[in-house]
Structure formats: C-alpha cells, structure tokens
Amino acid sequence: MLFGLLCWSQASLSAETFQQQLNAAEQLFSNDAKAGEAAFLALLQQQTEPEQRLKVQQLLCWALAPAQPAAAIALQQKLLAPSTAEVTPTSATMPELWQLRFQLCRGYAEEQRGENQQALDIYHEILKSELKQQDPELHIRALSLRAEQYARTGEYPKALADFQQALTIAAQHNDPNAESYLSNALANLYADPAVADYQDAIPLYQRTLAYHRSRNNLQDEATALFNLGSTFESMGDLPQALTYLQQALQVELQRQQPDDIAYNQRSIAIVLTKSGRAAEAVVLLDQAIAHYRSSNNLEFLAYCQLSRAVSYKALKQWQQAADDLAAAAQYFKANPNARFEARLYKEFADLQAQRGDWQSAFLLQQQQLRLDVQLQQQLLDQRTSALKTQLQTEQIRSDKELLQQKNLLQQQQLQDAEQLKLWQMIALGCAVLLILTLLVLMQRQRKLSRQLADLALLDELTRLPNRRHTVAMAEQLWQQSSGNRTNFTVLALDIDFFKKINDTFGHQAGDLVLKKVAYCLRFSLRPQDKIGRVGGEEFLILLPSTEQHQALEIARRLCQEVAALKWPELQENQQVTLSIGVASRQQQSDLLQLWHQADTALYQAKHQGRNQAVLFSS
C-alpha cells in the first residue's frame, strides 16, 4: 500500500513539473518567438509519453498560429502526414480527438492568413464529429470561431445558433469566463439592427453586467451598461435607456476617462432630446463639445454639434441650430461621410421648413434623397460582395438572395423617382400642400433611417472604423494620391502576443487591451491620418501625403507610446507592444499590393523581435 502511494506521489509531481515546463516555454515564446520555439522542441525531445508529446505540439501550434500561421499549418501537416519515422503518432495512429484538436488550430491559422472559407470548412468538419462531445473546450472554441465567421458574412441565424449552443455547453461545464464572453457576443448579435431581437439581448447583457460587477471590472461594467441603454433606445423604451446610460456615465466618471465620458454624455443627450428634455441635453452636449475641442477631436466634435442642433431645434432656437449645423457641415465637407451628410441635409431641410422657407427645404430634401439612393447602392454593393463569397457553397440560395436584393433596389429607386416627381408637382402648387408633403417625406425618412441603421461602419469594441470602412477609406485615399500625385503610406499594426494575453488573462482582458491600444493609437495620430481595425488584433493606419521617413518616425513613436502604457488591470509590470510594417507608395499597381508590402514588413518586425517598426524594402 505504501509503495502504491509513493508511486502516485511521484507521478503527480512529474505531471506538475511537466505543466510548469510547458508554461515556461509558452511564456518564453511570448517574449522571444525563436527562443520559445527552441524551448518547445527541447521539451518535446525530453518526452517519451505520446500524450505529453501531443500536448507540447498542440500548445506550440496555438502559439504559432496568430503571428506565424504558415508555420502552424506546416506543423499540423507534419503531424498528420503518413510516416513511421516520428515518435509522435501520425494520422494513422494518432487518436481521432487529437486530430480534431490539431485541425482546429489549423482552421484558426487559415483564418489569420485570410483564408476564411477554408477555415469555415474546417470548423464544419470538426463540429460534424461525435468526438467533440468528449472535449468541451474544443467544442466551445469551434462553435465560437464558426459563429464569428458567420457573423462576418452576415449569416446571422447561423451565428446566433452557434453562439447559443456554445453558451449552453459553457453553462453545463461551469465555465464563467466563457459564459460571460459568449453572453456578450450573443447579445451583440441580437441587438444588431439586422436581427433586432432586443428582448433576447437584454437578459444576456444583464448577465454580462452582473459578471463584471462581481469582479469589479469597471471598464467592462460601463460597456455592458451602455449596451443595455442602447438596446432599450432601439426598442423605444427611453426611460429605461436613460437609466442605464446614466449609470454607465457614473462608472466612466469613476474611471476618469474623458473620451468615454464625453461619448456617454452625447448618447444621454440624444435620448433626453427624444424624451422632450432638450434643455438638459444641451447642457451635456456643451460639456462634450468642450472636451472634444480641447482634445482636437474634430470628428466627434462634429457629431456632437449635429446632435446639439437637433436639441436646439426642439427648443425652437433656430439660429443656434443653424450655427451648429453649419459647423458640422464644414467638417463633413472636408471629410466626406455620405450617411452623416444625408442626416445634415435632413436636419437643414427640417430647420428651413420650421422657418417657413419651403423652397430651400425642398431643395435640401432633394439632396438628402440623392444621398439616400447612393447609400442604398453602396449597401447593395456590399451585400453583393458577400453573396459572391457564399456562392461557392450555397449557389441556389445566394442566387435567390441576390435577385431579391436587386428587385428591392429597383423598387426603392422607383419609389424615390415617384417621390421626386411628386415634389416637383407640389413645388408648383400652394404652400399648404407643400407643407403637407414635406411632413410626409420627413416621416418616410425616419423609417428609411431605421432601415439604414445596419450601415454603421464602426467596430463596436474599439469604436474605430471596421475592416469594410477602413478598406473604403484606403481606396479613396489611394485614388486621391493618384490624382494629386502625392505620396501615400500605410502602416500594418499587430499587437504582439495577443493570443497569450487572451489565454493568460481571459477574453475580457483581451478586449481591454484592444480598446486601450486603439484609444492610444487614435489620439496619437494627426488629424488627417486614418486608422481602422481590420482583424482580431490587427490595425491599419493610412497616412496621406506622407513620405517614408515621416511614416517610419510616426510608427516608431506609436510603438513607444503603446509600450509605455500601464496595465494595472492585468498585472504589475505587464507590457503590451506593437509590431508595425511600413510601406509607401512607389510603383505598386494597386492598393492591395501596398497593403501586402506593409504586411510583409510587419512579419519582418515580428521576426526581428517585435516592439518595433520596419520599413518595407524590395
């Protein structure tokens, strides 16, 4: 009996030592990829047990996937290739569950390379297997990754189903971190205007709120409160929306983050104006405008001026409303944004109608309708692009949806044309009929605005332009630089060892890092520069009229400023760094080639040790 206890104790100690060695190799990899990989390989040579060898190689695969996806794929292929020379089991002898685990790592690596369809196919195959039931972590992760792919292509019902199933599994296995992450992801989908299941989103946001409150996580608590307020506003429950938004503001005041405070003040002011409390809204907007002026954030200053103009109109302070609209229009004239320009025309038309200037109101309304048609066309183009991707696997369904979209566009264009003709006829009639027609059009515009809510182009987590918006801005700047014959430079950025942060501190910590780094980058750039989030931890910065040496200096400064950030939310002495690739327009044939060159320089920065900027050289 005593001998048996001694053997058990030695086995436990060996397992504990093995886990410590694995953790040490992973930590070393996060600081120095080359040294970390060597440590993994050395540890692999020490192991004789097949299960332990597989654990080493699996952890190495996930370590490689974010920054070196090709290396992760090569490792997975080597492990599953038919061979008798390797000590590690091959595809012929490796347990099927382990094959699925390495396949999932392969899928994630394909996703990092931009091969989204190939990644989705891999997730499909894994989730078809009955063996996934034996590994809840594998099951949850595969469902979450597939749901994110579905959401990216607008297949919301499928994304919702996968997130719901993953949440159920996490609850069954008492994994509160996974439950919180999945609850928030699922709630975001429910609250999306394309889904609009607000009643289902609310309890999930409330669950996320309770989780962050129990851990005294003020930043995520404020985000959950804000999401609840926005959802109630979308439902039309303005008192509840106001309650949650004001609570979010109180938390932001505790955090003393001026930008988040101003953002919440504007959101509360919008609800106050809708609730008939425009005077209170003006007070909050005055404070937000003062902040954005002092921080020289001209974009959000224009948004606040537009919101304050609406409040002034509600108070019948016509001149103040006109002044704010003119100020906002000046910004959007220099920085075109069709959606907000349409909103400006709408508000100007309403203001002129209130003043009795019906002719000006009519002309402004025509401008608004022209932009609405343009936005509808852009929306169709975006959806058509998504449908082309889906066509490879769902040919019949995609053809049908594309036809429906074209028919809807034609019907909308016919309705707009008929409306314009009606306006032209009414303009020749009496003033009373013109007033009635304007009111009808304004009501119709409110409905159209709700339909266009899904045109929001901001990444919800970082509040930066999302990938689609960023690519559109990049194309516009590329064309401008071609016409003006000026230089154009892009920076490809990637947060170093971001997966390690997620694995060590959880997805909430990863979200915190993304938001804090995004905030630092946004306010460290010049007013004319553009930044967007184009991937998980990837960002793209657009520098118009900027030479190579200037761009390299900017990139190095960004590396320094991010590296200097403090992270009391994670752990003492924790550092987050960036790797940046710099590419300037020379003889490239198109924007994608320039972006690829920046990515190439980014990978070079990674290989050279990270926390640095590298200029692309052919």
XYZ file of C-alpha atoms in Angstrom:
618
model
C 0.000 0.000 0.000
C 2.814 2.413 0.954
C 4.616 1.657 -2.305
C 1.481 2.492 -4.269
C 1.117 5.884 -2.528
C 4.764 6.706 -3.260
C 4.316 5.890 -6.953
C 1.184 8.072 -7.127
C 3.045 10.979 -5.489
C 5.931 10.715 -7.962
C 3.538 10.616 -10.908
C 1.737 13.741 -9.666
C 4.996 15.563 -9.167
C 6.096 14.603 -12.703
C 2.819 15.887 -14.191
C 3.122 19.132 -12.223
C 6.733 19.608 -13.367
C 5.734 18.921 -16.974
C 2.982 21.556 -16.800
C 5.405 24.075 -15.303
C 7.842 23.417 -18.153
C 5.033 23.894 -20.694
C 4.031 27.202 -19.099
C 7.647 28.371 -19.064
C 8.072 27.554 -22.774
C 4.851 29.401 -23.619
C 5.941 32.452 -21.608
C 9.336 32.426 -23.312
C 7.627 32.231 -26.727
C 5.556 35.313 -25.914
C 8.763 37.266 -25.274
C 11.032 35.712 -27.896
C 9.391 33.522 -30.543
C 12.636 31.926 -31.712
C 13.835 31.063 -28.217
C 10.352 29.903 -27.228
C 10.102 27.564 -30.189
C 13.514 26.125 -29.299
C 12.286 25.559 -25.736
C 9.198 23.721 -27.035
C 11.340 21.498 -29.251
C 13.748 20.765 -26.384
C 10.844 19.846 -24.140
C 9.465 17.625 -26.893
C 12.747 15.692 -27.060
C 12.568 15.024 -23.320
C 9.150 13.361 -23.509
C 8.591 9.703 -24.252
C 4.874 9.508 -23.496
C 2.820 10.094 -26.707
C 0.142 12.087 -24.817
C 2.703 14.502 -23.385
C 4.359 14.956 -26.772
C 0.995 15.803 -28.298
C 0.314 18.379 -25.581
C 3.656 20.073 -26.308
C 2.981 20.211 -30.049
C -0.602 21.405 -29.612
C 0.476 24.325 -27.423
C 3.235 25.158 -29.923
C 0.665 25.157 -32.763
C -1.611 27.675 -30.979
C 1.430 29.798 -30.086
C 2.486 29.950 -33.744
C -0.957 30.472 -35.298
C -1.536 34.234 -34.661
C 1.805 35.609 -35.894
C 3.193 32.680 -37.914
C 0.125 30.932 -39.371
C 2.135 29.253 -42.135
C 4.416 27.657 -39.519
C 1.406 26.439 -37.519
C -0.105 24.882 -40.658
C 3.218 23.212 -41.532
C 3.393 21.735 -38.026
C -0.164 20.385 -38.269
C 0.516 18.874 -41.703
C 3.714 17.227 -40.472
C 1.917 15.652 -37.536
C -0.882 14.240 -39.680
C 1.312 13.152 -42.608
C 1.737 9.350 -43.040
C 5.134 8.489 -41.569
C 6.786 5.874 -39.390
C 9.906 7.876 -38.560
C 8.258 10.178 -35.992
C 7.859 9.198 -32.344
C 4.690 11.316 -32.247
C 1.648 9.366 -33.552
C 0.810 10.070 -37.189
C -2.643 10.334 -38.732
C -2.748 6.547 -38.909
C -2.159 6.076 -35.154
C -2.994 9.438 -33.543
C -6.262 9.350 -31.568
C -9.064 10.976 -33.546
C -9.771 13.502 -30.788
C -6.209 14.765 -31.025
C -6.552 15.001 -34.795
C -9.585 17.268 -34.269
C -7.635 19.461 -31.835
C -4.839 19.984 -34.361
C -7.415 20.559 -37.128
C -8.966 23.374 -35.064
C -5.562 25.023 -34.695
C -5.150 24.684 -38.476
C -8.510 26.373 -39.035
C -7.582 29.312 -36.820
C -4.240 29.662 -38.644
C -6.046 29.677 -42.022
C -8.292 32.427 -40.664
C -5.227 34.507 -39.745
C -3.982 34.111 -43.336
C -7.295 35.477 -44.622
C -8.491 32.099 -45.925
C -11.892 32.466 -44.251
C -13.780 29.967 -46.405
C -11.142 27.305 -45.844
C -11.261 27.982 -42.086
C -15.062 27.702 -42.136
C -14.858 24.330 -43.919
C -12.521 23.045 -41.206
C -14.863 24.205 -38.426
C -17.737 22.431 -40.201
C -15.833 19.138 -40.277
C -14.838 19.339 -36.604
C -18.388 20.069 -35.492
C -19.732 17.123 -37.508
C -17.661 14.715 -35.412
C -19.267 12.999 -32.417
C -15.891 13.095 -30.630
C -16.268 16.823 -29.922
C -18.566 15.871 -27.033
C -15.544 14.460 -25.205
C -13.735 17.818 -25.112
C -15.969 20.773 -24.044
C -13.175 23.307 -24.623
C -12.701 22.080 -28.211
C -16.469 22.109 -28.771
C -16.963 25.650 -27.413
C -13.987 27.075 -29.277
C -15.014 25.513 -32.611
C -18.581 26.831 -32.260
C -17.354 30.338 -31.348
C -14.889 30.512 -34.237
C -17.547 29.350 -36.713
C -20.094 31.814 -35.297
C -17.647 34.678 -35.818
C -17.199 33.603 -39.449
C -20.972 33.503 -39.968
C -21.398 36.954 -38.404
C -18.654 38.343 -40.648
C -20.578 37.297 -43.776
C -23.982 38.402 -42.446
C -25.381 34.896 -41.839
C -26.923 35.950 -38.545
C -29.271 32.981 -37.864
C -26.369 30.535 -38.132
C -24.120 32.727 -35.972
C -26.842 33.004 -33.322
C -27.366 29.235 -33.276
C -23.653 28.541 -32.782
C -23.229 31.141 -30.030
C -26.337 29.816 -28.236
C -25.070 26.257 -28.339
C -21.603 27.287 -27.114
C -23.184 29.241 -24.248
C -25.241 26.198 -23.207
C -22.130 23.991 -23.141
C -20.179 26.577 -21.106
C -23.010 26.736 -18.563
C -23.181 22.937 -18.317
C -19.452 22.782 -17.519
C -19.485 25.793 -15.142
C -17.069 27.980 -17.108
C -17.960 31.567 -16.047
C -15.314 33.246 -18.225
C -16.601 31.526 -21.356
C -20.209 32.221 -20.321
C -19.511 35.953 -19.966
C -17.722 36.206 -23.315
C -20.392 34.213 -25.156
C -23.267 36.084 -23.474
C -21.874 39.399 -24.681
C -21.173 38.076 -28.206
C -24.681 36.632 -28.445
C -26.270 39.821 -27.108
C -24.382 41.909 -29.674
C -25.849 39.774 -32.455
C -29.377 40.002 -31.042
C -29.024 43.802 -30.767
C -27.746 44.169 -34.339
C -30.375 46.069 -36.403
C -30.335 43.249 -38.960
C -31.539 40.839 -36.228
C -33.335 43.240 -33.845
C -34.233 40.644 -31.188
C -33.819 43.222 -28.441
C -35.827 41.311 -25.838
C -33.372 38.410 -26.140
C -30.338 40.706 -25.974
C -31.309 42.388 -22.700
C -31.024 39.407 -20.273
C -27.697 38.433 -21.844
C -26.303 41.951 -21.380
C -27.608 41.886 -17.800
C -25.815 38.590 -17.177
C -22.598 40.100 -18.540
C -23.118 43.173 -16.341
C -23.526 41.041 -13.206
C -20.367 39.090 -14.047
C -18.210 42.220 -14.455
C -19.670 43.817 -11.342
C -18.818 40.742 -9.291
C -15.202 41.138 -10.392
C -15.162 44.938 -10.010
C -14.259 45.352 -13.690
C -15.338 48.965 -14.182
C -14.478 49.283 -17.861
C -16.499 46.238 -18.954
C -19.250 47.170 -16.484
C -19.564 50.560 -18.216
C -19.651 48.853 -21.616
C -22.425 46.466 -20.501
C -24.471 49.366 -19.095
C -24.010 51.333 -22.316
C -25.084 48.310 -24.410
C -28.224 47.941 -22.287
C -29.039 51.637 -22.702
C -28.531 51.491 -26.473
C -30.715 48.392 -26.741
C -33.582 49.977 -24.798
C -33.248 53.082 -27.001
C -33.590 50.890 -30.102
C -36.730 49.381 -28.555
C -38.182 52.844 -27.957
C -38.109 52.476 -24.142
C -36.491 55.853 -23.491
C -36.835 55.929 -19.644
C -35.018 52.597 -19.318
C -32.427 53.674 -21.891
C -31.783 56.856 -19.922
C -31.421 54.927 -16.651
C -28.726 52.596 -17.983
C -26.850 55.276 -19.936
C -26.688 57.496 -16.844
C -25.368 54.565 -14.809
C -22.715 53.992 -17.488
C -21.749 57.668 -17.251
C -21.331 57.376 -13.464
C -18.969 54.427 -13.900
C -16.980 56.306 -16.568
C -16.674 59.249 -14.154
C -15.153 56.860 -11.628
C -12.694 55.652 -14.278
C -11.869 59.278 -15.187
C -11.625 58.587 -18.915
C -12.552 61.939 -20.553
C -13.183 60.497 -24.007
C -15.552 57.798 -22.767
C -17.282 60.362 -20.532
C -17.912 62.677 -23.492
C -19.154 59.797 -25.655
C -21.678 58.795 -22.980
C -22.779 62.408 -22.491
C -23.677 62.654 -26.172
C -25.606 59.350 -26.047
C -27.580 60.512 -22.995
C -28.292 63.855 -24.650
C -29.767 62.139 -27.717
C -32.183 60.181 -25.513
C -33.039 63.290 -23.494
C -33.947 65.169 -26.665
C -36.143 62.294 -27.830
C -37.790 62.372 -24.373
C -38.699 66.070 -24.638
C -35.891 67.233 -22.330
C -33.801 69.104 -24.878
C -32.632 71.788 -22.428
C -30.932 69.136 -20.282
C -29.460 67.600 -23.425
C -27.848 70.924 -24.423
C -26.050 71.107 -21.053
C -24.473 67.666 -21.562
C -23.598 68.373 -25.188
C -21.915 71.644 -24.170
C -19.643 69.636 -21.866
C -18.875 67.018 -24.527
C -18.164 69.699 -27.144
C -15.803 71.482 -24.760
C -13.867 68.241 -24.280
C -13.614 67.427 -27.994
C -12.479 70.986 -28.732
C -9.741 70.763 -26.094
C -8.609 67.349 -27.386
C -8.858 68.496 -31.044
C -11.089 65.539 -31.926
C -12.799 67.214 -34.867
C -14.814 64.178 -35.962
C -16.619 63.656 -32.656
C -16.899 67.419 -32.248
C -18.922 67.467 -35.497
C -21.121 64.589 -34.275
C -21.863 66.489 -31.064
C -22.623 69.702 -32.945
C -25.086 67.795 -35.127
C -26.765 66.335 -32.020
C -26.896 69.739 -30.319
C -28.505 71.255 -33.419
C -31.332 68.716 -33.057
C -31.734 69.728 -29.406
C -31.770 73.433 -30.312
C -34.460 72.737 -32.909
C -36.579 71.047 -30.258
C -36.170 74.218 -28.163
C -37.051 76.364 -31.241
C -33.716 78.143 -31.012
C -33.355 78.312 -34.760
C -30.199 80.408 -35.072
C -28.226 78.255 -32.623
C -29.348 75.157 -34.502
C -28.289 76.687 -37.818
C -24.865 77.616 -36.420
C -24.223 74.063 -35.170
C -25.373 72.511 -38.435
C -23.078 74.847 -40.385
C -20.119 73.936 -38.156
C -20.769 70.208 -38.560
C -21.220 70.622 -42.316
C -17.829 72.325 -42.557
C -16.137 69.228 -41.071
C -18.038 66.754 -43.267
C -17.266 68.833 -46.343
C -13.557 68.329 -45.666
C -14.088 64.717 -44.554
C -16.887 63.248 -46.703
C -19.291 60.866 -44.994
C -22.426 60.223 -47.046
C -24.501 58.910 -44.145
C -23.920 61.969 -41.990
C -24.212 64.331 -44.950
C -27.680 62.888 -45.583
C -28.520 63.474 -41.927
C -27.300 67.074 -42.224
C -29.475 67.710 -45.264
C -32.450 66.247 -43.383
C -31.902 68.495 -40.369
C -31.274 71.565 -42.554
C -34.482 70.848 -44.502
C -36.469 70.483 -41.282
C -34.985 73.724 -39.940
C -35.854 75.641 -43.112
C -39.375 74.224 -43.026
C -39.776 75.386 -39.420
C -38.647 78.853 -40.517
C -41.145 78.877 -43.392
C -38.557 78.749 -46.198
C -40.265 75.957 -48.149
C -38.284 76.342 -51.357
C -34.938 75.840 -49.569
C -36.419 72.958 -47.609
C -37.496 71.279 -50.830
C -34.044 71.625 -52.446
C -32.340 70.280 -49.330
C -34.756 67.364 -49.241
C -33.821 66.531 -52.835
C -30.136 66.468 -51.858
C -30.974 64.144 -48.994
C -32.900 61.772 -51.242
C -29.997 61.715 -53.706
C -27.626 60.640 -50.936
C -30.128 58.059 -49.682
C -30.179 56.432 -53.114
C -26.367 56.475 -53.148
C -26.235 54.815 -49.730
C -28.726 52.197 -50.853
C -26.483 51.429 -53.823
C -23.446 51.126 -51.557
C -25.363 48.778 -49.300
C -26.324 46.640 -52.280
C -22.717 46.534 -53.482
C -21.538 45.378 -50.042
C -24.170 42.682 -49.804
C -23.491 41.550 -53.352
C -19.813 41.111 -52.473
C -20.736 38.920 -49.509
C -23.084 36.860 -51.644
C -20.334 36.173 -54.184
C -18.260 34.554 -51.433
C -21.146 32.366 -50.311
C -21.892 31.365 -53.909
C -19.157 28.689 -53.832
C -21.034 26.535 -51.303
C -24.645 27.765 -51.463
C -25.221 28.554 -55.118
C -29.006 28.334 -55.271
C -29.726 30.259 -52.060
C -27.244 33.006 -52.920
C -28.711 33.497 -56.413
C -32.139 33.900 -54.902
C -30.950 36.426 -52.296
C -29.049 38.423 -54.910
C -32.145 38.587 -57.104
C -34.212 39.754 -54.144
C -31.690 42.488 -53.387
C -31.762 43.711 -56.984
C -35.561 43.750 -57.012
C -35.632 45.675 -53.723
C -33.205 48.233 -55.127
C -35.281 48.695 -58.270
C -38.451 49.130 -56.223
C -36.696 51.643 -53.961
C -35.403 53.605 -56.942
C -38.894 53.677 -58.474
C -40.372 54.896 -55.198
C -37.687 57.607 -54.916
C -38.288 58.704 -58.527
C -42.043 58.909 -57.946
C -41.446 60.871 -54.759
C -39.218 63.371 -56.561
C -41.839 63.854 -59.288
C -44.456 64.416 -56.628
C -42.268 67.068 -55.008
C -41.769 68.832 -58.319
C -45.533 68.981 -58.848
C -46.205 70.178 -55.302
C -43.498 72.865 -55.597
C -45.660 74.493 -58.298
C -48.739 74.322 -56.077
C -49.740 76.163 -52.980
C -47.690 76.458 -49.793
C -50.159 74.419 -47.745
C -49.809 71.342 -49.948
C -46.023 71.739 -49.909
C -46.023 71.736 -46.098
C -48.120 68.547 -46.003
C -45.839 66.841 -48.490
C -42.718 67.802 -46.514
C -44.248 66.258 -43.407
C -44.981 63.034 -45.299
C -41.401 62.889 -46.593
C -39.965 63.511 -43.147
C -41.994 60.622 -41.739
C -40.796 58.427 -44.570
C -37.205 59.472 -43.889
C -37.489 58.355 -40.279
C -38.456 54.894 -41.496
C -35.664 54.899 -44.074
C -33.137 55.899 -41.406
C -34.119 52.863 -39.349
C -33.663 50.653 -42.396
C -30.176 52.110 -42.934
C -29.103 51.512 -39.331
C -27.097 48.475 -40.441
C -24.790 50.821 -42.357
C -22.944 51.586 -39.147
C -19.297 51.248 -40.015
C -17.685 51.317 -36.589
C -16.111 48.386 -34.806
C -18.222 48.104 -31.643
C -15.363 47.116 -29.314
C -12.733 49.738 -30.219
C -15.084 52.330 -31.811
C -12.662 52.550 -34.721
C -13.693 52.077 -38.359
C -14.187 48.378 -39.089
C -12.422 46.491 -41.879
C -15.007 47.363 -44.539
C -14.922 51.061 -43.697
C -11.118 51.091 -43.481
C -10.728 49.482 -46.900
C -13.155 52.033 -48.355
C -11.163 54.922 -46.835
C -7.931 53.387 -48.138
C -9.330 53.110 -51.672
C -10.447 56.742 -51.564
C -7.046 57.978 -50.347
C -5.279 55.792 -52.941
C -7.325 57.392 -55.729
C -6.711 60.885 -54.321
C -2.954 60.300 -54.149
C -3.032 59.035 -57.747
C -4.857 62.140 -58.927
C -2.765 64.585 -56.876
C 0.493 62.695 -57.440
C 1.224 62.807 -53.723
C 2.739 60.116 -51.566
C 0.583 57.675 -49.617
C 1.837 55.398 -46.851
C 0.182 52.627 -44.867
C 1.129 51.096 -41.531
C 0.146 47.483 -40.788
C -0.005 47.016 -36.999
C -0.339 43.912 -34.880
C -0.446 43.588 -31.075
C 2.398 41.312 -30.031
C 1.440 38.031 -28.341
C -2.219 38.947 -28.189
C -3.308 35.319 -28.001
C -1.053 34.904 -24.972
C -2.884 37.780 -23.262
C -6.247 36.163 -24.047
C -5.098 32.745 -22.841
C -3.481 34.127 -19.667
C -5.992 36.760 -18.562
C -9.159 35.836 -20.467
C -11.125 37.370 -23.349
C -12.227 40.311 -21.190
C -8.596 41.277 -20.669
C -8.010 40.898 -24.413
C -10.927 43.228 -25.105
C -9.483 45.722 -22.621
C -6.094 45.615 -24.393
C -7.749 46.172 -27.788
C -9.765 49.160 -26.553
C -6.883 50.766 -24.677
C -4.400 50.322 -27.551
C -6.982 51.608 -30.042
C -7.580 54.686 -27.862
C -3.825 55.349 -27.637
C -3.316 54.956 -31.397
C -6.316 57.094 -32.376
C -5.262 60.068 -30.290
C -1.572 59.783 -31.149
C -2.165 60.361 -34.858
C -2.503 63.563 -36.833
C -5.994 64.843 -37.727
C -5.613 63.862 -41.380
C -4.493 60.301 -40.613
C -6.975 57.421 -40.586
C -6.953 54.240 -38.503
C -9.162 51.151 -38.522
C -9.375 47.690 -37.033
C -9.009 45.114 -39.825
C -8.693 41.875 -37.842
C -8.635 40.407 -34.357
C -5.616 42.331 -33.090
C -4.685 43.910 -36.413
C -4.977 47.585 -37.308
C -4.294 49.579 -40.462
C -3.197 53.236 -40.427
C -3.477 55.396 -43.549
C -1.069 58.335 -43.874
C -1.914 60.624 -46.814
C 0.772 62.949 -48.201
C 3.420 61.314 -46.012
C 6.947 60.375 -47.031
C 8.654 57.149 -45.969
C 10.910 58.723 -43.326
C 7.972 60.610 -41.795
C 5.877 57.439 -41.663
C 8.702 55.482 -40.053
C 9.078 58.172 -37.381
C 5.326 58.062 -36.709
C 5.409 54.256 -36.476
C 8.301 54.285 -34.041
C 6.545 56.871 -31.903
C 3.403 54.725 -31.826
C 5.480 51.719 -30.698
C 6.967 53.799 -27.891
C 3.637 55.218 -26.733
C 1.910 51.838 -26.634
C 4.884 50.215 -24.887
C 4.717 52.976 -22.247
C 1.091 52.226 -21.356
C 0.432 50.937 -17.838
C -1.725 47.851 -17.297
C -2.883 47.725 -13.674
C -5.924 45.792 -14.884
C -3.691 42.846 -15.884
C -0.674 42.518 -13.600
C 2.262 44.536 -12.331
C 4.973 45.216 -14.925
C 2.800 43.807 -17.715
C 3.771 45.342 -21.057
C 1.854 45.374 -24.324
C 3.806 46.124 -27.502
C 3.229 46.589 -31.223
C 4.950 45.384 -34.336
C 4.481 47.697 -37.335
C 5.163 47.300 -41.028
C 5.573 50.466 -43.110
C 5.047 50.628 -46.881
C 4.964 53.755 -49.016
C 3.513 54.164 -52.495
C 6.178 53.662 -55.160
C 5.401 51.579 -58.251
C 2.572 49.433 -56.878
C -0.194 48.579 -59.267
C -2.949 48.731 -56.664
C -3.767 49.256 -53.002
C -3.731 45.539 -52.169
C -0.111 45.295 -53.264
C 0.798 48.219 -50.990
C -1.069 46.603 -48.095
C 0.707 43.304 -48.767
C 4.074 45.060 -48.625
C 3.166 46.587 -45.266
C 2.171 43.103 -44.021
C 5.490 41.739 -45.257
C 7.343 44.416 -43.300
C 5.131 43.615 -40.289
C 6.162 39.961 -40.367
C 9.796 41.107 -40.610
C 9.293 43.215 -37.483
C 7.869 40.142 -35.744
C 10.846 38.017 -36.722
C 13.296 40.737 -35.601
C 11.992 40.644 -32.050
C 8.726 42.668 -32.093
C 8.072 46.064 -30.446
C 9.484 47.855 -33.471
C 8.656 49.332 -36.847
C 10.192 48.057 -40.090
C 10.131 49.805 -43.487
C 9.379 47.577 -46.458
C 12.271 47.191 -48.858
C 12.022 45.222 -52.084
